[in-house]
Coordinates of C-alpha atoms and ligand atoms in Angstrom, one line a residue:
M1 CA 195.4 86.0 124.5
S2 CA 194.1 85.9 120.9
D3 CA 191.0 84.0 120.0
A4 CA 193.0 82.1 117.6
D5 CA 195.1 81.8 121.5
A6 CA 192.9 80.3 122.8
R7 CA 191.4 78.2 120.2
T8 CA 194.3 76.4 119.1
G9 CA 196.1 76.2 123.0
R10 CA 199.1 77.7 121.6
A11 CA 199.1 79.6 124.8
G12 CA 200.6 83.0 126.1
S13 CA 201.8 84.2 122.8
N14 CA 205.1 86.4 123.0
T15 CA 204.0 88.7 120.0
D16 CA 201.4 92.1 120.0
V17 CA 199.7 90.3 117.1
D18 CA 199.4 87.2 116.0
A19 CA 200.3 89.0 112.3
V20 CA 201.2 92.8 110.7
V21 CA 199.6 93.0 107.2
V22 CA 201.7 95.6 105.5
G23 CA 199.5 97.9 102.3
A24 CA 195.5 98.3 102.3
G25 CA 195.2 97.2 98.4
F26 CA 192.9 94.5 97.3
S27 CA 195.3 92.0 98.9
G28 CA 195.4 93.4 102.2
L29 CA 192.5 94.4 102.9
Y30 CA 191.4 90.5 102.2
M31 CA 194.0 89.7 104.4
L32 CA 193.0 90.9 107.2
H33 CA 189.4 90.1 106.6
R34 CA 190.0 86.3 106.3
L35 CA 192.4 86.6 109.5
R36 CA 190.9 88.5 111.8
E37 CA 187.1 85.8 110.9
R38 CA 189.5 83.2 112.2
G39 CA 190.2 85.1 115.3
Y40 CA 193.7 86.3 115.1
D41 CA 195.0 89.9 116.1
V42 CA 195.8 91.8 112.7
R43 CA 197.3 95.2 112.2
V44 CA 197.5 96.6 108.7
F45 CA 199.9 99.5 108.2
E46 CA 199.0 101.6 104.6
K47 CA 201.7 104.1 103.5
G48 CA 198.7 106.0 102.0
G49 CA 195.8 108.4 103.6
D50 CA 193.3 105.5 103.0
V51 CA 192.4 102.3 100.9
G52 CA 193.0 100.9 97.6
G53 CA 196.5 100.2 97.2
T54 CA 197.6 100.5 93.2
W55 CA 194.1 103.1 92.9
Y56 CA 194.9 104.9 95.9
W57 CA 198.3 106.2 93.9
N58 CA 197.4 106.2 90.4
R59 CA 195.4 108.4 89.8
Y60 CA 197.1 110.4 86.6
P61 CA 194.2 111.4 83.9
G62 CA 193.0 108.4 82.4
A63 CA 194.1 105.5 84.6
R64 CA 191.4 102.7 83.9
C65 CA 192.3 98.6 84.8
D66 CA 192.5 96.7 81.5
S67 CA 191.0 93.3 83.5
E68 CA 186.7 94.0 83.0
S69 CA 185.1 95.2 85.6
H70 CA 182.9 92.2 86.3
I71 CA 186.5 90.5 87.6
Y72 CA 188.5 92.7 88.6
C73 CA 187.0 92.5 91.7
Y74 CA 186.5 89.8 95.0
S75 CA 184.5 86.8 94.2
F76 CA 184.8 85.3 98.2
S77 CA 181.0 87.2 98.9
D78 CA 178.2 87.0 97.6
D79 CA 176.6 89.9 99.6
I80 CA 178.9 91.9 98.2
R81 CA 178.9 91.4 94.5
E82 CA 174.7 91.3 95.0
Q83 CA 175.3 95.5 96.5
W84 CA 177.7 96.3 94.1
E85 CA 177.2 97.3 89.9
W86 CA 180.2 98.3 88.2
T87 CA 178.5 101.0 85.4
E88 CA 181.5 100.3 81.6
R89 CA 183.6 97.4 80.7
Y90 CA 186.9 98.2 81.8
P91 CA 186.3 100.0 85.7
E92 CA 187.8 103.7 85.7
Q93 CA 190.3 104.0 89.0
P94 CA 187.8 106.3 91.1
E95 CA 185.3 103.5 90.8
I96 CA 188.0 101.0 91.9
L97 CA 188.8 103.2 94.8
E98 CA 184.8 103.5 95.4
Y99 CA 184.5 100.0 95.1
L100 CA 187.2 99.1 97.8
N101 CA 186.9 101.7 100.5
F102 CA 183.3 100.1 100.0
V103 CA 184.0 96.6 100.2
A104 CA 186.3 98.0 103.6
D105 CA 183.0 99.6 105.5
E106 CA 181.2 97.0 104.4
L107 CA 183.5 94.2 106.3
D108 CA 184.3 96.9 108.6
L109 CA 188.1 96.7 107.6
R110 CA 189.0 100.3 108.7
R111 CA 189.2 99.4 112.2
D112 CA 192.2 97.6 112.1
I113 CA 193.9 99.5 109.4
E114 CA 196.6 102.5 110.7
F115 CA 196.8 104.7 107.3
E116 CA 199.9 107.1 106.3
R117 CA 202.0 104.8 108.0
E118 CA 205.0 102.8 106.9
V119 CA 207.0 100.1 107.5
R120 CA 210.6 101.1 107.4
S121 CA 212.0 97.8 108.4
A122 CA 211.5 93.8 109.5
T123 CA 214.0 91.8 111.7
Y124 CA 213.5 88.0 112.7
D125 CA 214.1 87.2 116.4
E126 CA 215.5 83.6 115.8
D127 CA 215.1 82.1 119.0
A128 CA 211.6 83.5 119.5
G129 CA 210.2 82.5 116.3
T130 CA 208.8 86.2 115.7
W131 CA 209.5 89.2 113.4
T132 CA 209.8 93.0 114.6
V133 CA 208.4 94.7 112.7
E134 CA 209.1 99.5 112.8
L135 CA 207.5 102.1 111.3
A136 CA 208.9 105.2 110.0
D137 CA 207.6 106.8 113.4
G138 CA 209.8 104.5 115.6
E139 CA 207.3 102.5 116.5
V140 CA 207.9 98.9 117.2
V141 CA 205.4 96.1 117.3
E142 CA 206.2 92.7 117.6
T143 CA 204.3 90.2 115.5
R144 CA 204.9 86.0 114.6
F145 CA 203.9 86.1 111.0
F146 CA 204.7 89.2 108.4
I147 CA 202.5 89.2 105.7
T148 CA 203.6 91.7 102.9
G149 CA 200.2 93.0 100.8
V150 CA 202.8 96.0 98.6
G151 CA 201.8 94.7 95.4
C152 CA 203.9 94.0 92.3
L153 CA 203.8 97.5 90.5
S154 CA 204.4 100.2 93.1
E155 CA 207.5 101.6 93.8
P156 CA 207.5 104.6 91.0
F157 CA 210.8 104.2 88.7
K158 CA 211.6 107.2 87.0
P159 CA 214.9 107.8 85.1
D160 CA 217.4 109.9 87.0
F161 CA 218.2 113.1 84.1
D162 CA 220.5 115.4 85.1
G163 CA 219.2 118.8 85.1
L164 CA 215.6 117.8 86.8
D165 CA 216.1 120.2 90.1
E166 CA 216.8 123.1 88.0
F167 CA 213.8 122.1 85.5
E168 CA 211.4 126.1 86.2
G169 CA 208.2 124.2 85.4
E170 CA 206.6 121.3 87.3
W171 CA 206.9 117.5 86.5
H172 CA 205.7 114.3 88.2
H173 CA 205.3 110.6 88.1
T174 CA 201.9 109.3 87.2
S175 CA 201.7 106.9 89.9
R176 CA 202.1 110.0 92.6
W177 CA 199.7 112.1 90.4
P178 CA 198.4 115.7 92.5
D179 CA 195.3 115.1 94.3
E180 CA 194.5 118.3 92.9
G181 CA 194.7 117.1 89.6
V182 CA 196.8 119.0 87.0
D183 CA 195.5 121.8 84.8
F184 CA 197.0 121.4 81.1
S185 CA 195.4 124.4 79.4
D186 CA 197.4 126.7 77.5
K187 CA 200.7 124.7 78.6
H188 CA 203.2 122.8 77.0
V189 CA 203.3 119.2 78.4
G190 CA 206.0 116.6 78.0
V191 CA 205.6 112.8 78.8
I192 CA 208.5 110.1 78.5
G193 CA 206.8 106.0 78.6
T194 CA 204.7 104.6 76.1
G195 CA 204.0 101.7 78.3
S196 CA 200.3 100.9 79.6
T197 CA 200.0 104.2 81.5
G198 CA 201.4 106.3 79.6
I199 CA 199.4 105.0 76.2
Q200 CA 196.5 106.2 78.8
F201 CA 197.8 109.3 79.3
I202 CA 198.6 111.1 76.5
S203 CA 195.2 109.7 74.6
E204 CA 193.4 111.4 77.6
T205 CA 195.6 115.0 77.6
G206 CA 195.9 114.6 73.8
G207 CA 193.8 118.0 72.5
R208 CA 193.0 119.2 76.6
A209 CA 197.1 120.8 76.9
E210 CA 198.2 123.8 74.3
H211 CA 200.8 120.9 72.9
L212 CA 201.5 117.6 74.1
T213 CA 204.9 116.2 73.3
V214 CA 205.4 112.6 73.0
F215 CA 209.1 110.9 73.9
Q216 CA 208.8 107.8 73.0
R217 CA 212.1 104.9 73.4
T218 CA 210.3 101.8 72.2
P219 CA 206.5 101.3 70.5
N220 CA 204.0 98.8 71.8
Y221 CA 201.1 96.9 70.5
A222 CA 197.7 98.5 72.3
V223 CA 194.8 96.5 70.8
P224 CA 191.6 98.2 70.9
A225 CA 190.5 97.5 74.5
R226 CA 186.4 98.7 73.1
N227 CA 185.2 99.5 76.5
R228 CA 181.1 101.4 76.7
P229 CA 179.3 101.3 79.5
L230 CA 177.0 97.7 80.9
E231 CA 173.7 97.1 80.2
D232 CA 171.2 96.6 82.6
D233 CA 170.3 93.4 80.7
E234 CA 174.1 91.9 80.2
Y235 CA 174.5 93.1 84.0
E236 CA 171.9 90.5 84.9
E237 CA 173.2 88.0 83.2
I238 CA 176.6 88.2 85.3
R239 CA 174.9 87.9 87.5
A240 CA 173.3 84.9 86.7
N241 CA 175.7 83.2 86.2
Y242 CA 178.7 84.5 87.8
D243 CA 179.6 81.2 89.8
D244 CA 180.0 79.9 86.3
I245 CA 182.5 83.4 85.5
W246 CA 184.2 82.3 87.9
E247 CA 184.9 79.3 88.1
Q248 CA 186.2 79.6 84.5
A249 CA 188.4 82.2 85.4
R250 CA 189.9 80.0 88.2
D251 CA 190.5 76.8 85.5
S252 CA 192.5 79.6 83.2
R253 CA 196.0 80.8 82.7
L254 CA 195.2 84.4 82.9
G255 CA 192.6 84.1 85.8
M256 CA 190.0 85.5 82.8
P257 CA 186.5 83.6 81.4
F258 CA 187.3 84.0 77.8
D259 CA 186.6 81.4 75.4
H260 CA 189.5 80.4 72.5
E261 CA 188.5 80.3 69.4
H262 CA 190.9 78.0 69.2
Y263 CA 193.4 76.4 71.4
S264 CA 196.4 76.6 69.3
A265 CA 197.0 78.1 65.8
A266 CA 200.0 76.3 64.8
S267 CA 197.4 74.0 62.5
L268 CA 195.6 77.2 60.7
S269 CA 196.7 78.5 58.2
E270 CA 197.8 82.4 57.6
E271 CA 194.6 83.6 56.4
E272 CA 192.6 81.7 58.7
I273 CA 194.2 83.2 61.9
R274 CA 194.1 86.2 60.2
E275 CA 190.3 85.7 60.2
T276 CA 189.7 84.5 64.1
L277 CA 192.3 88.2 65.0
E278 CA 189.9 90.0 63.3
D279 CA 186.8 88.9 65.2
R280 CA 188.4 89.5 68.3
W281 CA 190.3 92.8 67.6
E282 CA 186.3 94.1 67.1
Q283 CA 185.9 92.3 70.9
G284 CA 188.3 94.2 71.7
G285 CA 190.7 93.9 75.3
F286 CA 191.9 90.8 77.0
R287 CA 189.5 88.7 74.4
F288 CA 192.6 89.2 71.3
L289 CA 195.1 88.2 73.4
H290 CA 192.3 85.1 74.1
A291 CA 191.5 84.2 70.0
F292 CA 194.3 81.3 70.9
E293 CA 194.9 79.7 74.5
P294 CA 197.4 82.8 75.5
G295 CA 200.8 80.0 76.1
H296 CA 200.7 78.7 72.3
V297 CA 200.8 82.8 72.0
L298 CA 203.7 82.9 73.6
T299 CA 205.8 80.0 72.7
N300 CA 205.0 79.5 68.9
A301 CA 207.0 82.4 67.0
E302 CA 206.0 81.5 63.8
V303 CA 202.1 82.0 64.8
N304 CA 202.9 85.1 67.5
A305 CA 204.7 86.6 63.6
V306 CA 201.2 86.9 62.1
I307 CA 199.3 88.4 65.3
S308 CA 202.5 91.2 66.2
E309 CA 202.6 91.9 62.1
F310 CA 198.4 92.0 62.6
I311 CA 198.6 94.4 64.8
R312 CA 201.4 96.8 62.9
E313 CA 199.1 96.5 59.9
K314 CA 196.4 97.9 62.4
I315 CA 198.4 100.8 63.5
R316 CA 199.6 102.3 60.0
A317 CA 196.1 102.0 59.2
K318 CA 195.3 104.7 61.8
V319 CA 198.3 106.8 61.8
D320 CA 198.1 109.5 58.5
D321 CA 201.8 110.5 58.7
P322 CA 203.5 107.5 57.4
E323 CA 206.7 108.3 59.0
T324 CA 205.1 109.1 62.4
A325 CA 203.0 105.6 61.8
E326 CA 206.8 104.0 61.5
K327 CA 207.4 105.6 64.2
L328 CA 205.2 104.1 66.6
V329 CA 204.9 100.6 64.9
P330 CA 207.2 98.0 67.5
S331 CA 210.0 95.7 65.5
D332 CA 212.2 94.9 68.4
H333 CA 209.7 92.0 70.3
P334 CA 207.0 90.0 69.6
Y335 CA 203.7 90.2 70.8
G336 CA 203.1 89.6 74.5
A337 CA 206.8 88.8 75.3
K338 CA 206.0 92.3 77.5
R339 CA 203.0 93.6 79.1
P340 CA 200.5 94.8 76.4
P341 CA 198.9 97.4 76.7
M342 CA 195.2 98.8 76.1
D343 CA 194.0 101.4 73.9
Y344 CA 191.1 103.3 75.0
N345 CA 190.8 106.2 73.1
D346 CA 192.1 105.6 70.2
Y347 CA 195.5 106.4 70.8
Y348 CA 197.0 105.5 67.8
R349 CA 195.0 108.6 65.9
T350 CA 196.3 111.3 68.9
Y351 CA 199.5 111.5 66.8
N352 CA 197.2 113.1 63.6
R353 CA 195.8 116.2 66.2
D354 CA 198.3 119.0 65.2
D355 CA 198.4 120.2 69.2
V356 CA 200.8 116.2 69.4
S357 CA 204.1 115.0 68.1
L358 CA 206.0 112.4 69.1
V359 CA 209.7 111.8 69.1
D360 CA 211.7 108.9 69.0
V361 CA 214.1 108.8 72.1
S362 CA 215.4 105.4 70.9
D363 CA 219.0 104.6 70.0
D364 CA 218.7 105.2 66.4
G365 CA 216.7 108.2 66.6
E366 CA 217.4 111.3 69.4
P367 CA 218.1 110.2 73.0
I368 CA 217.3 112.2 76.3
E369 CA 219.9 114.3 77.2
R370 CA 219.6 115.9 80.1
V371 CA 216.5 118.3 81.5
T372 CA 216.9 122.2 81.6
P373 CA 216.0 125.3 83.0
R374 CA 213.3 124.9 79.7
G375 CA 212.3 122.2 79.3
I376 CA 214.1 118.4 77.6
Q377 CA 217.5 118.5 75.6
T378 CA 217.6 115.5 73.5
T379 CA 220.8 114.8 71.0
A380 CA 219.2 116.7 68.2
E381 CA 217.1 119.1 70.0
E382 CA 215.2 121.8 73.1
Y383 CA 211.7 121.0 73.4
D384 CA 210.4 123.9 75.3
L385 CA 207.8 122.2 78.1
D386 CA 205.8 123.3 81.2
V387 CA 205.2 119.7 82.6
I388 CA 207.2 117.0 82.3
V389 CA 205.1 113.7 83.2
F390 CA 207.4 110.4 83.8
A391 CA 205.4 107.8 83.3
T392 CA 208.3 105.8 83.2
G393 CA 206.9 102.6 85.2
F394 CA 207.9 100.8 88.8
D395 CA 210.8 98.8 90.4
A396 CA 208.3 95.8 89.6
M397 CA 207.7 92.7 91.3
T398 CA 211.1 93.4 94.5
G399 CA 211.4 97.1 94.5
A400 CA 208.0 97.3 97.4
I401 CA 209.0 94.4 99.0
L402 CA 213.1 95.4 98.9
A403 CA 212.4 99.1 100.0
M404 CA 211.7 97.6 103.9
D405 CA 215.1 96.8 105.3
I406 CA 214.0 93.0 106.0
E407 CA 216.4 90.8 108.0
G408 CA 215.9 87.2 108.0
R409 CA 217.9 84.5 110.2
D410 CA 222.1 85.5 111.1
G411 CA 221.2 88.8 110.3
L412 CA 220.8 88.2 106.0
T413 CA 218.8 91.0 104.5
M414 CA 216.4 90.2 101.5
E415 CA 218.4 92.3 99.5
E416 CA 221.4 89.9 99.5
K417 CA 219.4 87.3 99.3
W418 CA 217.9 88.3 96.3
A419 CA 220.8 90.1 94.9
D420 CA 220.8 87.9 91.7
G421 CA 217.3 87.8 91.4
P422 CA 214.5 86.9 93.5
R423 CA 214.1 83.2 95.7
T424 CA 211.4 82.3 96.7
Y425 CA 209.3 78.9 96.7
L426 CA 205.9 79.5 95.3
G427 CA 206.2 82.9 94.9
L428 CA 205.0 82.5 98.6
M429 CA 207.5 82.2 100.8
T430 CA 212.2 81.9 100.9
R431 CA 214.3 80.1 103.3
G432 CA 215.7 82.5 105.8
F433 CA 213.2 84.5 106.4
P434 CA 210.2 82.5 108.6
N435 CA 206.5 82.9 108.9
L436 CA 207.4 85.8 105.7
F437 CA 204.4 85.3 102.7
T438 CA 204.9 87.8 100.2
I439 CA 201.4 87.7 98.7
T440 CA 201.3 87.6 95.1
G441 CA 204.7 87.9 95.8
P442 CA 207.7 87.1 92.7
Q443 CA 207.6 84.0 91.1
S444 CA 203.7 83.6 91.5
P445 CA 201.5 84.1 88.4
S446 CA 200.4 87.4 89.9
V447 CA 201.3 90.1 87.4
L448 CA 200.7 87.8 84.7
T449 CA 197.1 86.9 85.5
N450 CA 193.2 88.9 86.3
M451 CA 195.2 89.8 90.2
P452 CA 192.1 89.7 92.5
L453 CA 191.8 86.2 91.4
S454 CA 195.4 85.8 92.3
I455 CA 195.4 87.8 94.9
E456 CA 192.7 85.4 96.6
Q457 CA 194.3 82.5 96.1
H458 CA 197.4 83.4 97.6
V459 CA 195.4 84.9 101.0
E460 CA 193.1 81.9 101.1
W461 CA 196.3 79.7 100.5
I462 CA 197.7 81.7 103.8
E463 CA 195.7 81.5 106.3
D464 CA 194.8 78.0 105.5
C465 CA 199.0 77.4 106.7
I466 CA 198.5 79.5 109.4
D467 CA 195.4 77.7 110.7
Y468 CA 197.2 74.3 109.7
M469 CA 200.2 75.4 111.7
D470 CA 198.2 76.1 114.7
E471 CA 196.6 72.8 114.9
H472 CA 199.6 71.4 114.6
G473 CA 201.8 73.3 117.6
H474 CA 203.9 74.2 114.4
D475 CA 205.8 78.0 115.6
T476 CA 207.5 78.5 112.4
I477 CA 207.3 78.1 109.0
E478 CA 209.7 77.8 105.6
P479 CA 210.9 76.4 102.7
T480 CA 213.4 73.9 102.3
E481 CA 216.6 74.7 99.9
A482 CA 215.6 72.1 97.6
S483 CA 212.3 73.1 97.2
E484 CA 213.1 76.7 96.9
T485 CA 216.0 75.7 94.3
Q486 CA 214.2 73.9 92.5
W487 CA 211.1 76.3 92.4
V488 CA 213.5 79.3 90.9
T489 CA 214.6 76.4 88.0
N490 CA 211.4 75.8 87.1
T491 CA 210.6 78.8 87.0
N492 CA 213.2 79.8 84.6
M493 CA 212.9 77.3 82.8
L494 CA 209.1 78.1 81.6
A495 CA 209.6 81.3 80.8
D496 CA 213.3 80.5 79.1
N497 CA 210.3 78.1 77.1
M498 CA 208.5 81.3 75.6
L499 CA 208.9 84.4 74.0
F500 CA 209.7 86.7 77.0
S501 CA 213.4 86.7 76.2
E502 CA 213.1 89.0 73.6
A503 CA 211.7 91.8 74.6
D504 CA 213.3 94.0 78.2
S505 CA 211.1 94.5 79.7
W506 CA 209.9 94.6 84.0
Y507 CA 208.9 91.6 83.6
R508 CA 212.8 90.9 83.6
G509 CA 213.8 93.7 85.7
D510 CA 215.7 94.8 82.7
N511 CA 213.9 98.6 83.1
V512 CA 215.7 99.7 86.5
P513 CA 219.7 100.4 85.5
G514 CA 221.6 98.1 87.6
K515 CA 218.7 95.5 88.8
T516 CA 219.7 91.8 87.7
A517 CA 217.3 91.0 85.0
V518 CA 215.4 87.9 85.9
F519 CA 212.1 86.8 84.6
T520 CA 210.1 87.2 87.6
P521 CA 206.7 85.9 87.7
F522 CA 205.5 82.3 87.6
P523 CA 204.1 81.9 83.8
G524 CA 202.9 77.9 83.6
G525 CA 199.7 80.0 84.3
L526 CA 197.3 80.5 87.2
D527 CA 195.4 77.3 86.5
M528 CA 198.8 75.0 87.3
Y529 CA 199.9 77.0 89.9
R530 CA 196.8 77.1 91.5
D531 CA 197.2 73.2 90.9
I532 CA 200.8 73.5 92.5
C533 CA 199.5 74.9 95.2
D534 CA 196.5 72.8 96.4
R535 CA 199.1 69.5 96.0
V536 CA 202.2 71.4 98.3
A537 CA 198.6 72.1 101.2
S538 CA 197.4 69.0 100.8
D539 CA 199.8 66.9 101.1
D540 CA 201.5 68.0 104.9
Y541 CA 203.1 71.4 103.0
D542 CA 205.5 69.0 101.1
G543 CA 208.5 71.2 100.1
F544 CA 208.1 73.4 104.0
E545 CA 209.8 73.0 107.1
F546 CA 207.9 73.5 111.0
S547 CA 209.5 73.8 113.4
R548 CA 209.5 75.0 116.9
A549 CA 211.1 78.3 118.8
A550 CA 213.5 77.9 121.1
D551 CA 211.8 80.7 123.2
A552 CA 208.1 79.1 122.3
P553 CA 206.4 79.5 124.7
V554 CA 204.6 76.1 126.2
A555 CA 201.2 74.7 125.6
E556 CA 198.7 74.9 127.7
Q557 CA 196.9 71.3 127.7
Ligands
NAP1 P1 206.7 100.7 81.7 O1 205.2 99.5 80.6 O2 207.5 100.1 82.1 O3 206.9 101.6 80.4 C1 207.5 102.6 80.7 C2 207.5 103.5 79.9 O4 208.4 104.5 80.0 C3 208.1 102.6 78.6 O5 207.6 103.3 77.9 C4 210.2 103.3 79.0 O6 210.4 102.9 77.9 C5 209.5 104.5 79.3 N1 211.3 104.5 79.7 C6 211.9 104.5 80.8 N2 212.8 104.8 81.3 C7 212.9 106.1 79.9 C8 214.4 106.8 79.3 N3 215.0 107.0 80.5 N4 214.4 107.5 78.8 C9 213.0 107.0 77.8 N5 211.9 106.6 78.2 C10 211.5 105.3 79.2 O7 205.4 101.4 82.8 P2 203.6 102.1 83.6 O8 203.0 102.1 81.5 O9 203.5 102.5 83.5 O10 203.5 100.6 83.3 C11 203.6 99.4 84.0 C12 202.7 98.3 84.3 O11 201.9 98.5 85.2 C13 201.9 97.4 82.7 O12 203.1 97.2 82.3 C14 200.6 97.4 83.1 O13 201.1 95.7 84.1 C15 200.2 98.3 84.5 N6 199.2 98.6 84.1 C16 198.1 98.8 84.2 C17 197.2 99.3 83.3 C18 196.2 99.1 83.0 O14 195.1 98.1 83.9 N7 195.8 99.7 82.0 C19 197.5 100.7 82.8 C20 199.0 101.2 84.2 C21 200.0 100.0 84.1 P3 211.3 101.8 77.1 O15 210.3 101.0 76.8 O16 212.3 101.5 76.4 O17 211.9 100.8 78.6

């Protein structure tokens, strides 16, 4: 019997553990900590060789986070934030990994995490009200709660080009980068993809390879990040104001504590908008998006058009060759309709180098036909390459959850349930899969926000919910059909009223052939979302239903 069973009088637990948590990134680490603090038995299974999640896997050259360091971390512990000091405005992958290792050691988390252990399946037992979790090595674990902390961008997507097996050079996906790194000197390198990852990789690698060829299908709006070291006095100020910083971040749409120059741009002249943008361009990063309330930027097409054109002009001014510049200027989607990348290393000027070239592989250019033994064949030319880098992104939001075979009540699989797009209530649970919580799951704000804050909010909500269940003698929880339908409808409606539908993006699963295109994150903002979740909890988990399992042990009085 775990401490929690003893405390709540929930006697003779019929499972091996109270909770299985999948993943040891930001989500899994914090979930483990909170549940353990409350006396629950938890086992964490992590596919990777150590803690870190996204930051364990994404080790490609140039990998860095677009959220500013002082807010890309946990807010829950004064002790941790006092002991840790970030070195740059934006954290580089090795520093984030070091931070998560530090947290894991500080909270003594490793003793309950099992590395290189992949969860293959999870099956719900209706009578017992429990989950049977099977690992890839065959071990089976019975648990009451099954909690996924598998990340939103963790299942790599690689296009299925003919001929890759016969390629005589080496190839890598950026999110499965070899530990020992890749030596590019005297190599002809080809990179496919110009999303956030590709842009970081290209800026970092241009000039380090004999030649870098970029295969671009769709150009993007990259705003300068303006990275720099964090000075001591700046850090002092952050420390002195941390509580306020977190409060402002929690009360914001994106989970970032940045003021808006103006709430809405609707009443400003084009000249005034451009002046504001100029100032924000110098500040860089997501502060640019915050020139106006980000929701307005993503709902007002006219204002967005001014912003998009402003960035296009900036791009043209940086690229020497006008033909190359035009290829780099996005015109197919409004700014922000797909995740805007950041430019850390003068990305656009990379194309002014003689050893970097750009190939337009869109339908209007020369699409990639196949990989050959020597390189990449487009409809126009064969490009000789020693290394091919796939910066082609992820099966986002649902890919890592569906990579596990999850079977709920009456044999319904998650894959079947989500065949036409995910159906959840609050992005936290899905009907027919009782006691399965998804941290930053589809239809929660997740990727549209500063992730650690959204993760903390979910973890704390789940912890409170489990505690509530034990206090009230409930074995299982799941959403009602009505609340789930309403949540899916609301999420779609909010997205339909924004400009997201004007871009093909991984937000909607457009990047994965065959995947149903549906907008997946909750676009109403972290502030609104947090209020909804708090209200649901304080209304005795309105929209959820609790039950007692047929075979549940009888509680001792
Ligand atoms: P992504 O945004 O999905 O970009 C993938 C790129 O590969 C796109 O340019 C895409 O072109 C291209 N591509 C895919 N299939 C292709 C094909 N068959 N032929 C040619 N091109 C193809 O993936 P990502 O760059 O890895 O970024 C994903 C997300 O991860 C980001 O949006 C961000 O949220 C997160 N991320 C964050 C950071 C950070 O914080 N600094 C860094 C990296 C990633 P199309 O656009 O035409 O589809």
